Short mmCIF file of C-alpha atoms in Angstrom, two decimals:
data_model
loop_
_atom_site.label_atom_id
_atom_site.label_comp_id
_atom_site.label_asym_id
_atom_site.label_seq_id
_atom_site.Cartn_x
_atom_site.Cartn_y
_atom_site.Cartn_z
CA UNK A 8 93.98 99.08 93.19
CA UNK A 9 93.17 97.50 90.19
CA UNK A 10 93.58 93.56 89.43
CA UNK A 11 96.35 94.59 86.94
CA UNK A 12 97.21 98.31 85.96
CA UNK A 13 95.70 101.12 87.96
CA UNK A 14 92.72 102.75 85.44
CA UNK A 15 92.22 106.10 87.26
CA UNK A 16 94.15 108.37 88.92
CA UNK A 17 93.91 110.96 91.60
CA UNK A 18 95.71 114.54 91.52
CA UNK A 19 95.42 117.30 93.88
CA UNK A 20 96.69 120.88 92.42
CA UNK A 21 96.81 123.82 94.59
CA UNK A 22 94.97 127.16 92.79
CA UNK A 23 95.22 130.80 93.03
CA UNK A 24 93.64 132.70 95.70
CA UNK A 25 94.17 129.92 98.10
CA UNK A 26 91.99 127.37 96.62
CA UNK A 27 92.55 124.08 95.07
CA UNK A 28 91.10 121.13 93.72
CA UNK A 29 91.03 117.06 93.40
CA UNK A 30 90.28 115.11 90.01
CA UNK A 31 89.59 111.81 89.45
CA UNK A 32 90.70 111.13 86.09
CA UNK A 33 90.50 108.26 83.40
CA UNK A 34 94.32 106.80 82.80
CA UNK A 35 93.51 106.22 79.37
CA UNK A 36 91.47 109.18 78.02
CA UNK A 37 92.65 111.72 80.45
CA UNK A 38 89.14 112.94 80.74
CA UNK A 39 88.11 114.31 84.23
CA UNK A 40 85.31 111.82 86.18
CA UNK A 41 85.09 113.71 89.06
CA UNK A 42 86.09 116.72 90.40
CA UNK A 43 86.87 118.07 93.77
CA UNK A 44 86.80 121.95 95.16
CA UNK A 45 89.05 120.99 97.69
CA UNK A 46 92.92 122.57 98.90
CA UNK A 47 94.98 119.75 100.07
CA UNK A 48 98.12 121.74 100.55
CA UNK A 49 101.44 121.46 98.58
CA UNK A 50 102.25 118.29 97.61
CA UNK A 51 99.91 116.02 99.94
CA UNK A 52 100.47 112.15 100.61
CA UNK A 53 96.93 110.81 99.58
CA UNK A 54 95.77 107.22 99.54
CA UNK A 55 92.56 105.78 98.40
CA UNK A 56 90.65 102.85 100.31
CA UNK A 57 87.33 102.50 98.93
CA UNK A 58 85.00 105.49 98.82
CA UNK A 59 87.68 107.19 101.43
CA UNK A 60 90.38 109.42 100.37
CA UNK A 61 92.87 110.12 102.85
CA UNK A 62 94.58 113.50 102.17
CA UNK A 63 97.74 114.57 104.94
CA UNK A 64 100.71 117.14 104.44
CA UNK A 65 103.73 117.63 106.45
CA UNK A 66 104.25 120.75 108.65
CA UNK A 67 102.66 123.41 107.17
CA UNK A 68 99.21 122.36 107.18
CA UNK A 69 98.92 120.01 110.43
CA UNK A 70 95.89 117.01 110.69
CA UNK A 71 94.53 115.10 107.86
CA UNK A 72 91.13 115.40 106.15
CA UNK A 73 89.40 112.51 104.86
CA UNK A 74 87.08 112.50 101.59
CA UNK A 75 84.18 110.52 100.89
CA UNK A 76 84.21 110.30 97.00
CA UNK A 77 80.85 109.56 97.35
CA UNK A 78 79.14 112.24 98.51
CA UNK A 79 81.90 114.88 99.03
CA UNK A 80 81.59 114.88 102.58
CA UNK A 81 85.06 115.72 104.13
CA UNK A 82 86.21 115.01 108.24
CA UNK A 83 89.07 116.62 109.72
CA UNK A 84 91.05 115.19 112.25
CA UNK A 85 93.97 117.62 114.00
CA UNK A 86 96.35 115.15 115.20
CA UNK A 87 96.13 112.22 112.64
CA UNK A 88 98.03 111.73 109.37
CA UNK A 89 98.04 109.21 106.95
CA UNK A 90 94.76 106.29 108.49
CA UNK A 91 94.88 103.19 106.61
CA UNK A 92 91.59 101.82 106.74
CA UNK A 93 91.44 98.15 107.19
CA UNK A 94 87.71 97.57 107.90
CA UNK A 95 85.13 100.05 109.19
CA UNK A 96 86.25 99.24 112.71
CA UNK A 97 89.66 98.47 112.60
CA UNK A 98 92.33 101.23 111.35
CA UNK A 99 95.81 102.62 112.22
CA UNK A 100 97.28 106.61 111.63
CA UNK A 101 100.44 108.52 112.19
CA UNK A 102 100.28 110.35 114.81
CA UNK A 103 100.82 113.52 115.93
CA UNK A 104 100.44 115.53 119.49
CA UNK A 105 102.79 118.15 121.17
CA UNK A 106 105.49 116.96 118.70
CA UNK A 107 105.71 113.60 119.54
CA UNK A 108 105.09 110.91 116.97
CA UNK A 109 103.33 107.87 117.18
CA UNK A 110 101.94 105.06 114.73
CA UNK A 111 99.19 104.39 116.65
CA UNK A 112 96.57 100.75 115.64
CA UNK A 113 92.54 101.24 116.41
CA UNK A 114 90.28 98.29 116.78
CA UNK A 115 86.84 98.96 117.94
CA UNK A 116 87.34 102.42 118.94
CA UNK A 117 90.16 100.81 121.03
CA UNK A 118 94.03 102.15 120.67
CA UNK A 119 95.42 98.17 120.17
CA UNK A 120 99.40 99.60 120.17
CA UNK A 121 101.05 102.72 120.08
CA UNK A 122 104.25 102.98 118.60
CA UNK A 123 106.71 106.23 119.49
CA UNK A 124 108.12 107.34 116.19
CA UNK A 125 109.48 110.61 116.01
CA UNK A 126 109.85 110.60 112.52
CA UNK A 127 106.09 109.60 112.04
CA UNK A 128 104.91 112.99 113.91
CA UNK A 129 105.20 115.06 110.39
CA UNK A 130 105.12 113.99 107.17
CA UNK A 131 103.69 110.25 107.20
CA UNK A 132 105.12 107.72 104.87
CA UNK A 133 103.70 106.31 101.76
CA UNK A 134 101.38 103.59 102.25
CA UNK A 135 101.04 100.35 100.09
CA UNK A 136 98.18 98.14 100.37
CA UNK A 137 98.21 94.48 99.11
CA UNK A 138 95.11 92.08 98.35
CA UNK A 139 96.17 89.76 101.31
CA UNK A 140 95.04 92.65 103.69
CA UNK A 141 98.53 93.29 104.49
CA UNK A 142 100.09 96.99 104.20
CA UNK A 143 103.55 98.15 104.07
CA UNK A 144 105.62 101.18 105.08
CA UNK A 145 109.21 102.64 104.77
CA UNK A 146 110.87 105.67 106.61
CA UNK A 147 113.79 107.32 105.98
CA UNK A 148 116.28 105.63 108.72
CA UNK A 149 115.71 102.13 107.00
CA UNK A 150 112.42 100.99 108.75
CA UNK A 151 109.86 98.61 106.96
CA UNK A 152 107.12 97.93 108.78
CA UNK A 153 104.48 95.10 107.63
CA UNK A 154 101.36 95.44 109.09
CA UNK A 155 98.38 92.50 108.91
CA UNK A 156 95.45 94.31 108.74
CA UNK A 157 93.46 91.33 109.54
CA UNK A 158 94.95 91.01 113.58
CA UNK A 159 96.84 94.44 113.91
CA UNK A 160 100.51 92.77 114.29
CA UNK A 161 102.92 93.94 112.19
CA UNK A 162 106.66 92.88 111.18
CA UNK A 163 109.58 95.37 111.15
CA UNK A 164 112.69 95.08 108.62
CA UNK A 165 115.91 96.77 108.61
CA UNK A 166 116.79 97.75 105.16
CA UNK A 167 119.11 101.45 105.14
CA UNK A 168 120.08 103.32 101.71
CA UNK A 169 116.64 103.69 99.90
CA UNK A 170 114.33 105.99 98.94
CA UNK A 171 111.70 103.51 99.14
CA UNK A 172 110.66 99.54 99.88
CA UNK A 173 107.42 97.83 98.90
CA UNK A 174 106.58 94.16 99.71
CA UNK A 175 107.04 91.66 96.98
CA UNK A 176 106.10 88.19 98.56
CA UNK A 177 106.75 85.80 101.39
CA UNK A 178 110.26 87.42 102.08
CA UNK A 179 111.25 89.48 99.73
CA UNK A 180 111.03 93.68 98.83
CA UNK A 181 111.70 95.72 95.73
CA UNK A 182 113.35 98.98 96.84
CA UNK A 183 114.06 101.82 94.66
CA UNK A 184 116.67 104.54 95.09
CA UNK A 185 117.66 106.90 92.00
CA UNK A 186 116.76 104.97 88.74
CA UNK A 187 117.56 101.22 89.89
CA UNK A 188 115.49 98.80 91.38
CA UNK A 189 117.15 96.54 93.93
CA UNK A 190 114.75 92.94 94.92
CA UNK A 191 115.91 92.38 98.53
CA UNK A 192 115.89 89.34 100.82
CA UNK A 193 113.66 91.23 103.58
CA UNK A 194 115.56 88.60 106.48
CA UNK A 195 118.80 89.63 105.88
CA UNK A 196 118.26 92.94 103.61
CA UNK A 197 120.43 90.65 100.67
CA UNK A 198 120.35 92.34 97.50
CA UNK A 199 118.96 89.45 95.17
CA UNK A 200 119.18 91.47 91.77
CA UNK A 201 119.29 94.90 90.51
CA UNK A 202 117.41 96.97 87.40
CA UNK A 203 118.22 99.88 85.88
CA UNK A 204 115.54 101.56 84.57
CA UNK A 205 115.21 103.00 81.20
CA UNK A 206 113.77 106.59 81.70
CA UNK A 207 115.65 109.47 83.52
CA UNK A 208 114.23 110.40 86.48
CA UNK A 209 114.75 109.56 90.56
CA UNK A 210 111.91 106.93 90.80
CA UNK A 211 109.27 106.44 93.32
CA UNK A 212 106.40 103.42 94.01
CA UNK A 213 102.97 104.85 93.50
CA UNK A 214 101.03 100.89 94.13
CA UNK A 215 101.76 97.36 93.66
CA UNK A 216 98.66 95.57 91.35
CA UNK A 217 96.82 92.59 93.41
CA UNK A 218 98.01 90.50 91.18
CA UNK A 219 101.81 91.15 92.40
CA UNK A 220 102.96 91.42 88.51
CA UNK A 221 103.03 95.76 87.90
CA UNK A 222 104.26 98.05 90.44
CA UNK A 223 103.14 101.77 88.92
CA UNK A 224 106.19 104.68 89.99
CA UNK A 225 106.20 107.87 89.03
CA UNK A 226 109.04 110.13 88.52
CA UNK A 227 108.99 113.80 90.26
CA UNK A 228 110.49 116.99 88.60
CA UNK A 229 110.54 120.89 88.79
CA UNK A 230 110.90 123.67 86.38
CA UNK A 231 111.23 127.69 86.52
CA UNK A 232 107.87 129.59 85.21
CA UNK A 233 108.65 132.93 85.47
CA UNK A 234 104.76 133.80 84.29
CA UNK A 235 103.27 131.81 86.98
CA UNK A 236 102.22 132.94 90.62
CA UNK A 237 104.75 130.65 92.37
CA UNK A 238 106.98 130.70 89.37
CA UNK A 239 107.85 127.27 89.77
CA UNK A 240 106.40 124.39 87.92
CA UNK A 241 105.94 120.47 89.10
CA UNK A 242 106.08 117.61 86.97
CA UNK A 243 104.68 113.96 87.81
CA UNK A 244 105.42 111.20 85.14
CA UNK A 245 103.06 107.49 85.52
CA UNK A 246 105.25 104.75 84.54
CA UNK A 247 104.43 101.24 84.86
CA UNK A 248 107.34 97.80 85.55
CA UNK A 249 106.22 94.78 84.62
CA UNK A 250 108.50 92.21 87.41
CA UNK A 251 107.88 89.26 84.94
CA UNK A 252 109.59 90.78 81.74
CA UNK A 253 111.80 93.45 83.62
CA UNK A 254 109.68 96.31 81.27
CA UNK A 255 109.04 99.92 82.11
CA UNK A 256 106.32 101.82 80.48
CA UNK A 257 105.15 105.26 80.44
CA UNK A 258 101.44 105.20 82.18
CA UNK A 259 100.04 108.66 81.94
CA UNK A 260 101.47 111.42 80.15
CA UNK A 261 102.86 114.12 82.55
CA UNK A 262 100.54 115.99 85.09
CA UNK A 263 101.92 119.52 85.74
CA UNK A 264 100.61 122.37 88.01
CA UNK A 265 101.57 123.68 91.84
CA UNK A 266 101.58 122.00 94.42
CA UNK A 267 100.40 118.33 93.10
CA UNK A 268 99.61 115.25 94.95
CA UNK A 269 98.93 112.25 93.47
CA UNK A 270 97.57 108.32 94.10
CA UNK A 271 96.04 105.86 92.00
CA UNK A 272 93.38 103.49 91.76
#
């Protein structure tokens, strides 16, 4: 993440003939730094952590693969989804074997704690890092789990009705669901204050800035294409909210194609 705004961004599109590819592109000038022959699937959860990109997605295309931006080099792991890589030695993953779920925590080649999770044996949840080495999560029933990636331990909060939850400070959350923004009390899941935002769109988090001031969402929409292969179209629209003057602005203008994933960095 960057200290501020996020200045580059990361999209996966899937491509005829069963190929695809991953750019790294400039925010700002759109132009393409690097590029990628790589097919991540449909719609892929990806998440940057240094020089590793972590690419995982769903059902249809089990395991995750993991990118070294550096030198291209890409490792497959069958029943893993979604690591979060804390240091080289200490990590945690989703989990996924004979269709049981787990979120399972590595230290040292060690499994630390293994958490049964049924709903983390698919799809795994967006990840949100923060500059205090701490990480977040949110699943569908309501869970929030934040994880200290400095010991492994982890809090869980209770917070139903979202369609996402990203950590804020001491004890408070910002959850989105539609086009408001609700700041919670994470305790007692108290809704502290609500924002309606100014585009159209259902809104989603993308990354909170280490400095704790811009949280970058995106907005998610589809379109017939009756010339296309697939003949359906996906839209992803940047937009950046600025928590100390309750703004929105558009980030990046809209990224269109099949398939797309997306992160930022």
């Amino acid at each position: 993440m960057a200290s501020a705004m996020p200045t580059q961004v990361i999209i996966s599109n899937t491509l005829d003939h069963a190929t695809g590819r991953i750019r790294i592109i400039d925010i700002k000038t759109l132009a393409t730094i690097k590029e990628y022959n790589i097919n991540a699937g449909n719609g892929p959860v990806m998440q940057v952590y240094g020089d590793k990109l972590s690419i995982s997605n769903g059902v249809l295309n089990p395991g995750e693969y993991i990118l070294n931006l550096q030198d291209s080099s890409v490792e497959y792991y069958p029943e893993r989804r979604g690591t979060v890589f804390f240091t080289e030695d200490s990590y945690m993953y989703f989990s996924e074997k004979n269709n049981a779920g787990e979120i399972v925590f590595v230290k040292n080649d060690q499994i630390i704690t293994a958490l049964k999770r049924t709903d983390a044996s698919f799809r795994p949840p967006n990840v949100y890092q923060y500059l205090s080495g701490y990480v977040s999560f949110y699943f569908s029933n309501g869970d929030l789990y934040l994880v200290n990636g400095n010991d492994l331990s982890f809090s869980k909060f209770s917070l139903k009705g979202y369609a996402d939850v990203i950590y804020l400070n001491e004890d408070k959350g910002l959850a989105v669901h539609g086009r408001t923004l609700y700041c919670l009390r994470l305790s007692d899941g108290q809704v502290l204050k609500t924002k309606k935002l100014s585009f159209s769109g259902n809104f989603y988090f993308v990354s909170k800035s280490d400095d704790g001031r811009f949280i970058t969402l995106r907005t998610f929409s589809m379109s017939l294409v009756p010339w296309s292969d697939t003949f359906m179209h996906e839209r992803i629209d940047l937009y950046v909210f600025d928590l100390q003057n309750e703004t929105l602005e558009k980030l990046a203008s809209s990224v269109a194609g099949n398939g797309v994933g997306l992160t930022v960095r």
